[in-house]
Short mmCIF file of N, CA and C in Angstrom, two decimals:
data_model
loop_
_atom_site.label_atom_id
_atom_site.label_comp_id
_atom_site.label_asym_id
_atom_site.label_seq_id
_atom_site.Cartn_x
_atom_site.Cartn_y
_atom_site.Cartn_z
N UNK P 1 -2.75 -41.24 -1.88
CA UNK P 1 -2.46 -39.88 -1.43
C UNK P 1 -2.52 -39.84 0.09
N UNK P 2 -1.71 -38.81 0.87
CA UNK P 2 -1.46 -38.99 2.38
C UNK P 2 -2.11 -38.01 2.66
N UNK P 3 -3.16 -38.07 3.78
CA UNK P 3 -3.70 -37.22 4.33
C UNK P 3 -2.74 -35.88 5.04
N UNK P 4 -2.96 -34.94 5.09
CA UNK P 4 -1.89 -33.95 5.45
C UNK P 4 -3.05 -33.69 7.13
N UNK P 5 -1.55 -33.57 7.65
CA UNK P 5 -2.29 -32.64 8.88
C UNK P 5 -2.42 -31.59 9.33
N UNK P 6 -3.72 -31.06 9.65
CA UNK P 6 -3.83 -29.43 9.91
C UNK P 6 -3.99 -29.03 10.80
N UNK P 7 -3.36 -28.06 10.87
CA UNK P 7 -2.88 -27.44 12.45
C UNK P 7 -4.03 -25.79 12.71
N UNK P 8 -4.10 -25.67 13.76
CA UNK P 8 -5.30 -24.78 13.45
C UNK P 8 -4.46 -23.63 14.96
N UNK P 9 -4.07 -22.28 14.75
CA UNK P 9 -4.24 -21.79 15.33
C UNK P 9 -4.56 -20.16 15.88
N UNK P 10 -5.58 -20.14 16.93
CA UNK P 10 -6.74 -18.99 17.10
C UNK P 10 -6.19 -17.88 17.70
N UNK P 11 -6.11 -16.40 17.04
CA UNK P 11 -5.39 -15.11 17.26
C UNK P 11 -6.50 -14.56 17.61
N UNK P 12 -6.62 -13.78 18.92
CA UNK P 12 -7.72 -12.84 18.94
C UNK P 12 -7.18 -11.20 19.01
N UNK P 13 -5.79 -11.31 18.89
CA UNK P 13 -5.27 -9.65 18.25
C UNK P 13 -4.03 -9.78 17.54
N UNK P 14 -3.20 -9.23 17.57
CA UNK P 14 -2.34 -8.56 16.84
C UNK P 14 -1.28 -9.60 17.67
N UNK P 15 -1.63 -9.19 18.80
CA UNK P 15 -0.37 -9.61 19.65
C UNK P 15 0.11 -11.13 19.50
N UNK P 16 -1.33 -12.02 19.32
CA UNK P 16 -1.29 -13.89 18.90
C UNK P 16 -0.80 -13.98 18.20
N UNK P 17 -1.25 -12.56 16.85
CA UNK P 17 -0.59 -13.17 15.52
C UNK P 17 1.00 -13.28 15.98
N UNK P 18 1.85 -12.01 16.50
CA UNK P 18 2.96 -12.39 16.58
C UNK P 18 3.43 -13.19 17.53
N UNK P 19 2.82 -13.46 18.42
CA UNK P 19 3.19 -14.60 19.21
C UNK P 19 3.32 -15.73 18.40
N UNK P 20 2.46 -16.51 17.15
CA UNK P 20 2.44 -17.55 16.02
C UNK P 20 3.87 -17.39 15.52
N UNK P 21 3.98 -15.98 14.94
CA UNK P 21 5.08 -15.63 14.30
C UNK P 21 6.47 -15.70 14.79
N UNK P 22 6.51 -15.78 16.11
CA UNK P 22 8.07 -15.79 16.92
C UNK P 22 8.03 -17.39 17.36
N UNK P 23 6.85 -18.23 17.15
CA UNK P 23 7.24 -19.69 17.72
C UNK P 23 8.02 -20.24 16.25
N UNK P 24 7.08 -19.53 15.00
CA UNK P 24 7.72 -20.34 13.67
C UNK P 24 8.58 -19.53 13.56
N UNK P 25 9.20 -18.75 13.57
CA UNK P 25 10.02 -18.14 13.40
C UNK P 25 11.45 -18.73 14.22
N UNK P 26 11.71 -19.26 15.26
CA UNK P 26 12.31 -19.57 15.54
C UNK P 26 12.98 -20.99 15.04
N UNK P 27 12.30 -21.52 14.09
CA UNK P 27 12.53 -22.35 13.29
C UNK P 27 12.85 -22.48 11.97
N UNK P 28 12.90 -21.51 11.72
CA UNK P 28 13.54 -21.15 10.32
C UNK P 28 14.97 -20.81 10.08
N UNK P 29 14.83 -21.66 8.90
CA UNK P 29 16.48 -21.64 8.61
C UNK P 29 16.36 -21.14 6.81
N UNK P 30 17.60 -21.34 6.29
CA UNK P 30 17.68 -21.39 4.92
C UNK P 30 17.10 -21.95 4.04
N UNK P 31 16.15 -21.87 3.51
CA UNK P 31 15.61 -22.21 2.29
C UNK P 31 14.10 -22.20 2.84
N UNK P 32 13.39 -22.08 3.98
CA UNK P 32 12.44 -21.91 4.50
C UNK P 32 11.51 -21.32 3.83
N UNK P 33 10.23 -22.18 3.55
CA UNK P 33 9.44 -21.07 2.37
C UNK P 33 8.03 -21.53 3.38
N UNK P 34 7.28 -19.88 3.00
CA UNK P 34 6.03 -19.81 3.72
C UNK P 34 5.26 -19.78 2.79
N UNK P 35 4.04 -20.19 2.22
CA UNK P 35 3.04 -19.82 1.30
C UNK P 35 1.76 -19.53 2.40
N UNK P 36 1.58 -17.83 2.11
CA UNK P 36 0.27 -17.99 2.67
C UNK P 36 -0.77 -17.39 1.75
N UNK P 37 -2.01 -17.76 2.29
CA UNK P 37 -2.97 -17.50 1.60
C UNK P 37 -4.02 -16.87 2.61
N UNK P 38 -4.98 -16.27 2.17
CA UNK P 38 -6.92 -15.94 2.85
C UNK P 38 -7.23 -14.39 1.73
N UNK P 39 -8.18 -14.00 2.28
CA UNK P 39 -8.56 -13.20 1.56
C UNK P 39 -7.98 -11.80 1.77
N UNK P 40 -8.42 -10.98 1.17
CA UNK P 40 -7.63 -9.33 1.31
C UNK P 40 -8.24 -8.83 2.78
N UNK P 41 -7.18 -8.40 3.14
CA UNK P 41 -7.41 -7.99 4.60
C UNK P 41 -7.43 -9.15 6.09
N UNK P 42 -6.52 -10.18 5.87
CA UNK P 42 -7.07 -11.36 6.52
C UNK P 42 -5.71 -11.20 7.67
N UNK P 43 -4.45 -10.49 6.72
CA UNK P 43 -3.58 -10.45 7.61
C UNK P 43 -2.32 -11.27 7.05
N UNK P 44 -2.46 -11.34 5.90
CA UNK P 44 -1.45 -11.66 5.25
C UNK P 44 0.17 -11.36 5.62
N UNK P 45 0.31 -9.69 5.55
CA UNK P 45 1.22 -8.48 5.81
C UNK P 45 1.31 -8.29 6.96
N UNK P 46 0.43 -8.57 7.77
CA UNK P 46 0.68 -8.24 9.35
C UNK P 46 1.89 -9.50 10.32
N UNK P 47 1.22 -10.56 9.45
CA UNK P 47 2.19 -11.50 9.71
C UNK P 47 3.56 -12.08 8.99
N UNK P 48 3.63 -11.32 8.20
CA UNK P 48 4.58 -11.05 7.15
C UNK P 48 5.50 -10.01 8.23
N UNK P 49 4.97 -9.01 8.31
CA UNK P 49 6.11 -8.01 9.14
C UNK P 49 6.26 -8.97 10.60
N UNK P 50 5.65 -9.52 11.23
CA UNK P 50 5.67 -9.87 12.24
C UNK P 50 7.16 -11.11 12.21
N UNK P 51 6.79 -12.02 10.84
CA UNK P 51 8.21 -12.94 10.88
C UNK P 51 9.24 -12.11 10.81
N UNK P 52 9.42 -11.34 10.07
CA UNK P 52 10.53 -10.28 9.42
C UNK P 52 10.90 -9.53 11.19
N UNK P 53 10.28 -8.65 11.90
CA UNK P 53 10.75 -8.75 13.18
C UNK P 53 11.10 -9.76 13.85
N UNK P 54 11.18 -10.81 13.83
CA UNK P 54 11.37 -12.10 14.85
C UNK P 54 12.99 -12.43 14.40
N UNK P 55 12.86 -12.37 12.85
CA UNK P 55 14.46 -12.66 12.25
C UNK P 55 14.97 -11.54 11.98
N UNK P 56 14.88 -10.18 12.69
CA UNK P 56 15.90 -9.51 12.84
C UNK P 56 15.98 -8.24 12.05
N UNK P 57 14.98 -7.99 11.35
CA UNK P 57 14.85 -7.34 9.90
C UNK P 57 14.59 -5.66 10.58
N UNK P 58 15.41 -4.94 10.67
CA UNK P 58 14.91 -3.27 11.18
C UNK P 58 14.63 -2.76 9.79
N UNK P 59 14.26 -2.98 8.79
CA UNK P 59 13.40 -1.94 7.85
C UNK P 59 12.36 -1.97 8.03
N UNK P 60 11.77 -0.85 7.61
CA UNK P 60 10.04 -0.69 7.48
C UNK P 60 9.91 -1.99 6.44
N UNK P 61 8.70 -3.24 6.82
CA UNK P 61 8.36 -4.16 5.91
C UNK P 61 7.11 -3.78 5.53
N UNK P 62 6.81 -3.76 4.41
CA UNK P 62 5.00 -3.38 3.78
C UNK P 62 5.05 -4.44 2.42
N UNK P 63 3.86 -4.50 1.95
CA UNK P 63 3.40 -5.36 1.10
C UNK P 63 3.88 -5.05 -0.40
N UNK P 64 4.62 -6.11 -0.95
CA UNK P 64 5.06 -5.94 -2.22
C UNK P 64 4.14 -5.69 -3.14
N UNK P 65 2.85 -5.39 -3.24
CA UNK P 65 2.06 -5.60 -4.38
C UNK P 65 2.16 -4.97 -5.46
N UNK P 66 3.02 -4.34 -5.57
CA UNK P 66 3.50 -3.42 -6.81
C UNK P 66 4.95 -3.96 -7.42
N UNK P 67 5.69 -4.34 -6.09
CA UNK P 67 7.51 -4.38 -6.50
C UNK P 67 7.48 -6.43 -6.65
N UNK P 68 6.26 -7.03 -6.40
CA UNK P 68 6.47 -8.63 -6.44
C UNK P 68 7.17 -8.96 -5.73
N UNK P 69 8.53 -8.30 -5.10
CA UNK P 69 9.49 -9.34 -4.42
C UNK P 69 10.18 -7.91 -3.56
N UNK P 70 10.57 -7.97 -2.22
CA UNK P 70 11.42 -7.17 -1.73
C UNK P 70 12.20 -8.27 -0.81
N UNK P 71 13.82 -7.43 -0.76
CA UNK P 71 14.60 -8.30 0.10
C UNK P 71 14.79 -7.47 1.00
N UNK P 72 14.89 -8.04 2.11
CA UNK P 72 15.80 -7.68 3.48
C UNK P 72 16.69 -8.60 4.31
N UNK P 73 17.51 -7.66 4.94
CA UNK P 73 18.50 -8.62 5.19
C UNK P 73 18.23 -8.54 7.47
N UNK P 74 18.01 -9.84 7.70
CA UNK P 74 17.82 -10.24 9.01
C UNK P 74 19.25 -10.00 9.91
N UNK P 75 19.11 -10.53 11.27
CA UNK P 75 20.03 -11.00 11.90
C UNK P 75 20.67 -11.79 11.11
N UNK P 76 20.20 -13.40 10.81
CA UNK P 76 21.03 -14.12 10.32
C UNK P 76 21.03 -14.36 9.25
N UNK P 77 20.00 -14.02 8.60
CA UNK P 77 19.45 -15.08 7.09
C UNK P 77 18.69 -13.89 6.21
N UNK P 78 19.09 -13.48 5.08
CA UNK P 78 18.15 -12.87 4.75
C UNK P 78 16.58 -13.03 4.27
N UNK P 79 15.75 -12.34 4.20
CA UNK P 79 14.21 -12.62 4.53
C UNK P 79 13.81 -12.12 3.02
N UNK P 80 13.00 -13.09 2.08
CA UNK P 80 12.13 -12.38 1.10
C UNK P 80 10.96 -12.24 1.37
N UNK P 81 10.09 -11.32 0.28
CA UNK P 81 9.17 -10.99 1.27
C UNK P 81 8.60 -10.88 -0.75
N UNK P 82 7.16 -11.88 -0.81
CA UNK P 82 7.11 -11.85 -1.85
C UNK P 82 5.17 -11.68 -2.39
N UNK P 83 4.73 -10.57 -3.06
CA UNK P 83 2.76 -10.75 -3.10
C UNK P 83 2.85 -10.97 -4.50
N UNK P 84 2.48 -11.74 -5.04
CA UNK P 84 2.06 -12.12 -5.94
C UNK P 84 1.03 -12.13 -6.89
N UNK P 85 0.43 -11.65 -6.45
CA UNK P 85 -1.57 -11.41 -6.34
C UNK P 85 -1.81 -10.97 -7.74
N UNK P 86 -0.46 -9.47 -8.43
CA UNK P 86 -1.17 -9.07 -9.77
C UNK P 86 -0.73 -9.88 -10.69
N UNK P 87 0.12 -11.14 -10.85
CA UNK P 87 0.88 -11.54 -11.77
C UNK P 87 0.33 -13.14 -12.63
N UNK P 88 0.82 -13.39 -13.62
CA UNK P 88 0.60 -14.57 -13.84
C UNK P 88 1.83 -15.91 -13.23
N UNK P 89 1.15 -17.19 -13.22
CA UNK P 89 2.04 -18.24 -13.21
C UNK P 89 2.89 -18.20 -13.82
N UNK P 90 2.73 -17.68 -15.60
CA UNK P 90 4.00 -17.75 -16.08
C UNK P 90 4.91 -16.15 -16.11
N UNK P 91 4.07 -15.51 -15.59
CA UNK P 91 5.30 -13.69 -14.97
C UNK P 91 5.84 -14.08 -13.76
N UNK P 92 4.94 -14.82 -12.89
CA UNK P 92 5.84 -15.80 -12.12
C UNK P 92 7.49 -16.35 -12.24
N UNK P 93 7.37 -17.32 -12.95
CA UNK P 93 8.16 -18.13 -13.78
C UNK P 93 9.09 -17.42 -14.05
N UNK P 94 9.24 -16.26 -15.22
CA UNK P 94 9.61 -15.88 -15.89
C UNK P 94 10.56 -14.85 -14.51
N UNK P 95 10.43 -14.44 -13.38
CA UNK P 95 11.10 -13.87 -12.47
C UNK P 95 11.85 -14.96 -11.82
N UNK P 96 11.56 -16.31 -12.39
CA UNK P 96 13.31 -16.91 -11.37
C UNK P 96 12.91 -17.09 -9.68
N UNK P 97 11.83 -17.39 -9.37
CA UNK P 97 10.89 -17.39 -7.83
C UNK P 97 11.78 -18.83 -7.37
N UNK P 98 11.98 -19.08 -8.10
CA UNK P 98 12.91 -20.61 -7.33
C UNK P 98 14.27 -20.19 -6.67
N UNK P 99 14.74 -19.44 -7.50
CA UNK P 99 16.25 -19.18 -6.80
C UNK P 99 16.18 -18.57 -5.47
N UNK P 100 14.69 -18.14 -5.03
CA UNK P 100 14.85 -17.42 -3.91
C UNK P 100 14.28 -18.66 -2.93
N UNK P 101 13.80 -19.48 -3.48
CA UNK P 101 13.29 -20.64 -2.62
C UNK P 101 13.87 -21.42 -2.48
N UNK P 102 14.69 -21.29 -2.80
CA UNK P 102 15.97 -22.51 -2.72
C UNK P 102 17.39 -22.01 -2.78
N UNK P 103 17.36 -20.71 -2.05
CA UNK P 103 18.37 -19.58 -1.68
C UNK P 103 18.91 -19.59 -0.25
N UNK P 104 19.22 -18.65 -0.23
CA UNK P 104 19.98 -18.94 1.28
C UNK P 104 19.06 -17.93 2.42
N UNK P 105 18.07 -17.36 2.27
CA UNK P 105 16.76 -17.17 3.49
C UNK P 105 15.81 -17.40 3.47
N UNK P 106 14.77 -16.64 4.49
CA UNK P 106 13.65 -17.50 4.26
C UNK P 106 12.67 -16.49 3.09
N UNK P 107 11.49 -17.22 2.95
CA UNK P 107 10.92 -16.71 1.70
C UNK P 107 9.28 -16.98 2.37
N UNK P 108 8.67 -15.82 2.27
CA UNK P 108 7.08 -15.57 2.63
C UNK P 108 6.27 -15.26 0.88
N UNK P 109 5.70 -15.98 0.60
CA UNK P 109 4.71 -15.87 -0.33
C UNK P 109 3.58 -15.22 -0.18
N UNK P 110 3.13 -14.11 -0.47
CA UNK P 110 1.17 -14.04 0.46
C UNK P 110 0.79 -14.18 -1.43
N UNK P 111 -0.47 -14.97 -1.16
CA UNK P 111 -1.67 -15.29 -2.39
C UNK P 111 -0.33 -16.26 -3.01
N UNK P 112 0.15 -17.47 -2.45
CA UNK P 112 0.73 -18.62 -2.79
C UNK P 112 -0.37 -19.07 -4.02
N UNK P 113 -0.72 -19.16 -3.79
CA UNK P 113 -2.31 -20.30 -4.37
C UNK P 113 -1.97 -19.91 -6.03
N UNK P 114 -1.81 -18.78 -6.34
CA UNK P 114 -2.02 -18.24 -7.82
C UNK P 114 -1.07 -18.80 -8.31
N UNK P 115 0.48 -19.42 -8.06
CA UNK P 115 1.81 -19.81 -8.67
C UNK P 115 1.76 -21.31 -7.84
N UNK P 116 0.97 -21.70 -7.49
CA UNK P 116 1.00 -23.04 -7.05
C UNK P 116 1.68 -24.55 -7.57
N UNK P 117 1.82 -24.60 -8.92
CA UNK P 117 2.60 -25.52 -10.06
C UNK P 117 4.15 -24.45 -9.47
N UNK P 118 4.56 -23.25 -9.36
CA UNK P 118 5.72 -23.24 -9.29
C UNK P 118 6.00 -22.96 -7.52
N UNK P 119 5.37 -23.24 -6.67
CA UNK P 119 5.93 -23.59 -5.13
C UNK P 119 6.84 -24.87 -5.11
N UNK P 120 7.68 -24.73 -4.00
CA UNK P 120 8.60 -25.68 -3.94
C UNK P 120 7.05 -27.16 -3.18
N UNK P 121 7.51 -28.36 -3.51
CA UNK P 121 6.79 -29.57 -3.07
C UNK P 121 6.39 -29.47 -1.56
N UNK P 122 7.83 -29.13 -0.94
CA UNK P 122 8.08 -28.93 1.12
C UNK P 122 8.22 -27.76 1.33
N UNK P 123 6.97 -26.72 2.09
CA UNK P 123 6.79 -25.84 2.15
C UNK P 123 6.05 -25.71 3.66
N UNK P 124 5.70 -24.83 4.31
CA UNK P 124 4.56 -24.39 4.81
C UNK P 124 3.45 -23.50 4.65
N UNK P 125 2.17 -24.26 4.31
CA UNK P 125 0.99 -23.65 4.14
C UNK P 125 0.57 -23.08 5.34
N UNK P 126 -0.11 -21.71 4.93
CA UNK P 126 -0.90 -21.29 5.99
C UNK P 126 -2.02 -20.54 5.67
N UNK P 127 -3.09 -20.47 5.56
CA UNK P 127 -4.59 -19.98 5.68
C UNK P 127 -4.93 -19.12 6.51
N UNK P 128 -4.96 -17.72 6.31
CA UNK P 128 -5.37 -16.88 7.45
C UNK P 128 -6.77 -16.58 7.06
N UNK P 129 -8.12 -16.89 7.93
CA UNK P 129 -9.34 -16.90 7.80
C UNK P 129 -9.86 -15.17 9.18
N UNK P 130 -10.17 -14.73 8.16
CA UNK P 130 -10.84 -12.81 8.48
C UNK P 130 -12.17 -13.84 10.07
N UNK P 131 -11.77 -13.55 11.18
CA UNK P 131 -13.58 -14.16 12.20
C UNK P 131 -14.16 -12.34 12.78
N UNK P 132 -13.23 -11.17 12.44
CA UNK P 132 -13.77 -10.28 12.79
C UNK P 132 -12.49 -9.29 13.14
N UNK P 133 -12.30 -8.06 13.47
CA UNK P 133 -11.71 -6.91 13.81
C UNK P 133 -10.67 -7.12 14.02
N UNK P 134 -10.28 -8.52 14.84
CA UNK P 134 -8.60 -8.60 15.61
C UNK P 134 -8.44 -10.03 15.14
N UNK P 135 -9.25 -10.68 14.90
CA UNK P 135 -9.41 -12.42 15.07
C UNK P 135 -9.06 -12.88 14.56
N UNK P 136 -8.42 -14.20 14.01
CA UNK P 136 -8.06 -14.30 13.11
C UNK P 136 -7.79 -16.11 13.28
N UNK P 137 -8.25 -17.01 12.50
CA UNK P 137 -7.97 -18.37 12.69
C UNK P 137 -6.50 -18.45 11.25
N UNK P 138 -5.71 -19.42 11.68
CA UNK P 138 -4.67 -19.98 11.07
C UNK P 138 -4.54 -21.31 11.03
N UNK P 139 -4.49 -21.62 9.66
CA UNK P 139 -4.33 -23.15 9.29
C UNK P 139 -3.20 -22.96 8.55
N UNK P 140 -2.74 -24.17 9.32
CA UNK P 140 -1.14 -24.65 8.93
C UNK P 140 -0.97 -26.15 8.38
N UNK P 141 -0.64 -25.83 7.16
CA UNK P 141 -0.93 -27.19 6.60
C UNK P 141 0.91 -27.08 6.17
N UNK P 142 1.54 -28.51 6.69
CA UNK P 142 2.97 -28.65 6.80
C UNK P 142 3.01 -29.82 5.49
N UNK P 143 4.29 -29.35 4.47
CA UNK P 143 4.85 -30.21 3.26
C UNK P 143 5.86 -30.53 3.91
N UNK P 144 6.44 -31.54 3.84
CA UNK P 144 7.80 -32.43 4.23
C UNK P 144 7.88 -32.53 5.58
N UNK P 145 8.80 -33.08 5.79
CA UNK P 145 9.14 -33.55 6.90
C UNK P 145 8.88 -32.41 8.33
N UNK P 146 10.38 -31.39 7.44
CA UNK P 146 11.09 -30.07 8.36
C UNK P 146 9.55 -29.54 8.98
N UNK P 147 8.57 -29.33 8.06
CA UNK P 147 7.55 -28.57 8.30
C UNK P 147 7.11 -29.58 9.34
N UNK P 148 6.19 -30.52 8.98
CA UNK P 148 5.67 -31.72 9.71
C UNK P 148 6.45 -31.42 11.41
N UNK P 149 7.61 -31.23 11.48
CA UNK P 149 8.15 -31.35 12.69
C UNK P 149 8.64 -29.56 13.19
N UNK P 150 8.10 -28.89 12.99
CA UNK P 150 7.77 -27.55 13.34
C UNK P 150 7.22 -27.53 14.00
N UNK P 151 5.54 -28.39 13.59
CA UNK P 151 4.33 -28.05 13.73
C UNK P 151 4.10 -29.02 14.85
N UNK P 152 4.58 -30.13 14.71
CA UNK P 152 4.13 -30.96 15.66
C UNK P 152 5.17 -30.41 17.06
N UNK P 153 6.11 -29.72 17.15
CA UNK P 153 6.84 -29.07 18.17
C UNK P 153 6.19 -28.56 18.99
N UNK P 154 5.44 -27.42 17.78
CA UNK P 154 4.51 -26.14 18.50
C UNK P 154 3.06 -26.74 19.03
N UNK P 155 2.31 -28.15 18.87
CA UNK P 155 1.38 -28.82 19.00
C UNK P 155 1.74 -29.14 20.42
N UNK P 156 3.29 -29.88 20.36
CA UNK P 156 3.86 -30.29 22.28
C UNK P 156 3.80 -28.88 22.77
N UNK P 157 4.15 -27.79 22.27
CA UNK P 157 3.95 -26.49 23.02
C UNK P 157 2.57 -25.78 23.45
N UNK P 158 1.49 -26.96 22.77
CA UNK P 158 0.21 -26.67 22.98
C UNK P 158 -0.36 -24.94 22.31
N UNK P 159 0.80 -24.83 21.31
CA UNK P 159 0.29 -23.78 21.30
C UNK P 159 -1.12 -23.88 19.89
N UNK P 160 -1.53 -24.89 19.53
CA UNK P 160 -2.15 -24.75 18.33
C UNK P 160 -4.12 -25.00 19.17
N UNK P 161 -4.92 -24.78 18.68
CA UNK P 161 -5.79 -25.65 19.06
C UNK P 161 -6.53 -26.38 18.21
N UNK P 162 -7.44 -27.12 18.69
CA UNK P 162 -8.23 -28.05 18.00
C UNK P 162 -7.05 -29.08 16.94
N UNK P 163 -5.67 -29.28 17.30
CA UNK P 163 -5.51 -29.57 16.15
C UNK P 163 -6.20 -31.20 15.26
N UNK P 164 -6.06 -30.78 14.29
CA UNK P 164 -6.63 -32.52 13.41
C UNK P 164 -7.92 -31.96 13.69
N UNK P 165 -8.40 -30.95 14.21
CA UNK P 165 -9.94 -31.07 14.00
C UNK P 165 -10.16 -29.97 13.34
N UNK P 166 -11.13 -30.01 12.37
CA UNK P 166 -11.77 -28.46 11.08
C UNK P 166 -13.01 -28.95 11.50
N UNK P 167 -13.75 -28.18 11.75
CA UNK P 167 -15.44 -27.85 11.79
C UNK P 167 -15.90 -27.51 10.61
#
């Protein structure tokens, strides 16, 4: 098994998060899938609307947790926008979550973790960890290649810190 590398990077408001959000964001293309995960209130949605502004999206974006899946359509690519949180793996399933991952925009997961057997293999992980009021640490754990070379972009951009190192 290959050690994966984790990318670690530290938001102390609102504004980092979208600053994170417009570096990956600029890297996204078609079939682009985000799985994120942390706990309720960690900022899941904040950075969810934050990609969705970067690619172009003028609707109000808010958290699917009722509708499972909302689409919008970007500048270039349209954007899914997908919470998962009340459902099973197989109500999962049973909604066809692949066609949008292997569709023609990009696709944000928040609470990835629960449908995990049905995420695509090459993805980007991300971990948003609650440190207090505005704060917010992000771990970026990159599947395949595309990801792998996102991350290591934004690493030459220095924008990550500590990376390869978890305390």
């Amino acid at each position: 098994m290959t050690k994966r590398t984790v990318y670690r990077f530290q938001a102390n408001s609102l504004k980092d998060t979208t600053r994170l959000a417009e570096h990956l964001s600029a890297y996204m293309d078609q079939g682009a899938v985000i799985a994120l995960d942390g706990d309720l209130g960690a900022g899941k949605t904040a950075f969810s609307q934050a990609v969705a502004r970067c690619l172009g999206v003028v609707d109000t974006v808010n958290s699917p947790t009722f509708t499972i899946i909302k689409e919008y359509q970007g500048r270039l690519l349209p954007f899914y926008h997908m919470d998962v949180y009340r459902i099973t793996e197989l109500e999962a399933e049973e909604l066809g979550l692949d066609e949008y991952f292997y569709g023609e925009g990009v696709t944000i997961v928040e609470w990835a973790n629960r449908i995990e057997a049905l995420m695509p293999a090459e993805r980007l992980s991300i971990y948003i960890e609650n440190l207090g009021p505005v704060e917010r640490s992000f771990l970026l754990v990159p599947s395949g290649e595309k990801y792998q070379n996102w991350c290591e972009a934004l690493k030459e951009n220095k924008l990550f810190y500590d990376p390869d190192k978890l305390e």
